Coordinates of C-alpha atoms in Angstrom, one line a residue:
X1 CA -156.9 50.5 89.4
X2 CA -159.0 49.2 86.5
X3 CA -159.2 45.8 85.0
X4 CA -156.8 45.5 81.8
X5 CA -157.9 42.5 79.7
X6 CA -154.8 42.9 77.5
X7 CA -152.0 40.6 77.9
X8 CA -148.9 42.4 79.6
X9 CA -146.8 42.1 76.8
X10 CA -149.5 44.4 74.5
X11 CA -148.4 47.8 74.7
X12 CA -151.1 50.4 75.3
X13 CA -152.2 52.0 71.9
X14 CA -151.1 55.4 71.1
X15 CA -154.0 57.5 69.8
X16 CA -153.8 60.5 68.1
X17 CA -156.9 62.9 67.4
X18 CA -157.0 66.0 65.5
X19 CA -159.7 68.2 63.5
X20 CA -159.0 70.1 60.4
X21 CA -160.8 72.2 58.2
X22 CA -161.7 70.6 54.9
X23 CA -160.0 73.0 52.7
X24 CA -156.4 72.6 50.5
X25 CA -154.3 74.9 52.8
X26 CA -155.8 73.5 56.1
X27 CA -155.4 70.2 55.1
X28 CA -151.6 70.9 54.1
X29 CA -150.8 72.4 57.3
X30 CA -152.6 69.6 59.4
X31 CA -150.6 67.0 57.6
X32 CA -147.5 68.9 57.9
X33 CA -148.1 68.9 61.6
X34 CA -149.2 65.4 62.0
X35 CA -146.2 64.0 60.1
X36 CA -143.9 65.9 62.3
X37 CA -145.2 64.4 65.7
X38 CA -143.1 61.4 67.6
X39 CA -145.9 59.3 67.1
X40 CA -144.1 58.2 63.9
X41 CA -140.5 57.7 65.2
X42 CA -140.6 54.2 66.1
X43 CA -141.7 53.6 62.6
X44 CA -139.5 53.0 59.2
X45 CA -139.3 55.8 56.8
X46 CA -140.7 54.1 54.3
X47 CA -144.0 53.4 56.4
X48 CA -144.2 57.1 57.5
X49 CA -143.9 57.9 53.6
X50 CA -146.6 55.6 52.8
X51 CA -148.8 56.7 55.5
X52 CA -148.3 60.4 54.4
X53 CA -149.3 59.8 50.8
X54 CA -152.3 57.8 51.8
X55 CA -153.5 60.4 54.4
X56 CA -152.8 63.1 52.1
X57 CA -154.8 61.4 49.3
X58 CA -157.8 60.8 51.8
X59 CA -157.9 64.6 53.1
X60 CA -157.5 66.2 49.8
X61 CA -160.2 63.8 48.5
X62 CA -162.4 65.3 51.3
X63 CA -161.6 68.8 51.2
X64 CA -162.0 68.7 47.0
X65 CA -165.1 66.2 46.8
X66 CA -166.9 65.9 49.9
X67 CA -166.7 69.4 50.7
X68 CA -166.5 70.7 47.2
X69 CA -167.5 74.3 47.3
X70 CA -168.4 74.5 51.0
X71 CA -166.4 74.2 54.2
X72 CA -166.5 72.0 57.2
X73 CA -164.3 69.9 59.6
X74 CA -162.4 66.7 58.9
X75 CA -161.7 64.6 62.0
X76 CA -158.7 62.0 62.0
X77 CA -157.9 59.7 64.4
X78 CA -154.6 57.5 64.4
X79 CA -153.9 54.5 66.6
X80 CA -150.8 52.6 66.5
X81 CA -151.4 48.9 66.4
X82 CA -148.7 46.1 66.6
X83 CA -148.7 46.1 62.6
X84 CA -148.4 49.7 62.1
X85 CA -151.3 52.3 62.4
X86 CA -155.0 52.2 62.2
X87 CA -156.7 55.7 60.8
X88 CA -160.1 56.6 60.9
X89 CA -161.4 59.9 59.0
X90 CA -164.6 61.4 60.0
X91 CA -166.5 64.1 57.9
X92 CA -169.8 65.8 57.1
X93 CA -169.5 66.4 53.6
X94 CA -171.4 64.8 50.6
X95 CA -171.3 61.2 50.7
X96 CA -169.4 58.9 48.3
X97 CA -171.0 58.2 45.1
X98 CA -173.2 55.3 45.5
X99 CA -172.2 55.4 49.3
X100 CA -169.3 53.3 48.7
X101 CA -165.7 53.5 48.2
X102 CA -164.4 53.8 44.5
X103 CA -163.0 50.8 42.8
X104 CA -159.5 52.5 42.4
X105 CA -158.4 50.5 39.1
X106 CA -155.1 51.7 37.8
X107 CA -155.6 54.4 35.4
X108 CA -154.2 54.4 31.8
X109 CA -150.8 56.1 31.8
X110 CA -151.6 57.6 28.4
X111 CA -154.3 59.5 30.0
X112 CA -152.4 61.9 32.0
X113 CA -154.9 64.1 33.1
X114 CA -155.1 65.5 36.8
X115 CA -156.6 63.0 39.1
X116 CA -157.4 59.5 38.7
X117 CA -154.7 58.0 40.4
X118 CA -155.6 58.9 44.1
X119 CA -157.8 55.8 44.9
X120 CA -155.4 53.4 43.1
X121 CA -152.7 54.7 45.5
X122 CA -154.9 54.3 48.5
X123 CA -156.0 50.9 47.9
X124 CA -152.3 49.9 47.0
X125 CA -150.8 51.0 50.3
X126 CA -153.9 50.7 52.4
X127 CA -155.6 47.5 54.0
X128 CA -159.1 46.9 55.5
X129 CA -160.8 50.1 53.7
X130 CA -164.4 50.5 55.1
X131 CA -166.6 53.3 54.3
X132 CA -170.1 54.0 55.6
X133 CA -172.4 57.0 55.9
X134 CA -174.2 57.1 59.0
X135 CA -176.5 60.3 60.5
X136 CA -174.9 62.6 58.0
X137 CA -171.3 61.5 58.6
X138 CA -168.6 60.0 56.3
X139 CA -166.7 57.3 58.1
X140 CA -163.8 56.1 56.5
X141 CA -161.5 53.6 58.1
X142 CA -158.1 51.5 57.0
X143 CA -154.9 50.8 58.3
X144 CA -151.5 50.8 57.0
X145 CA -149.0 48.3 58.0
X146 CA -145.4 48.9 58.7
X147 CA -143.6 45.7 57.0
X148 CA -140.0 45.2 57.4
X149 CA -137.9 46.0 54.3
X150 CA -137.7 43.2 52.0
X151 CA -134.1 41.3 52.3
X152 CA -132.1 42.5 49.6
X153 CA -130.5 39.4 47.2
X154 CA -126.8 39.8 46.3

């Protein structure tokens, strides 16, 4: 038996790993498969919806921008944490502009062109966003917390 430095009250992490092709159809199918897994069952419905929105934006951004006009794989790892889920996404597509995450400022609602809301949504719902480019890989990680619903006032 190996030594486990975690206190006994801390449950072991639940890790889920999958690889999807970096195209719109594969991303959609992969996201549908991931969200149907029992991995999400102990978490609130609001949390699962937020996680699905963020993950969909991230994966679609990889397919549309990192692999723009090319093909490649997207690796996704999810780990349940005490507060929610930590997510890591890796791909070998093109790097982020200037090798950093977009700011994600809220776009002007009067300018309703397609796109522009994704990074604002990601930054609004996710925490601890990190990006780095390493040996031809884009490595993006973030977490989404499953906060208890706000108490309603009567």
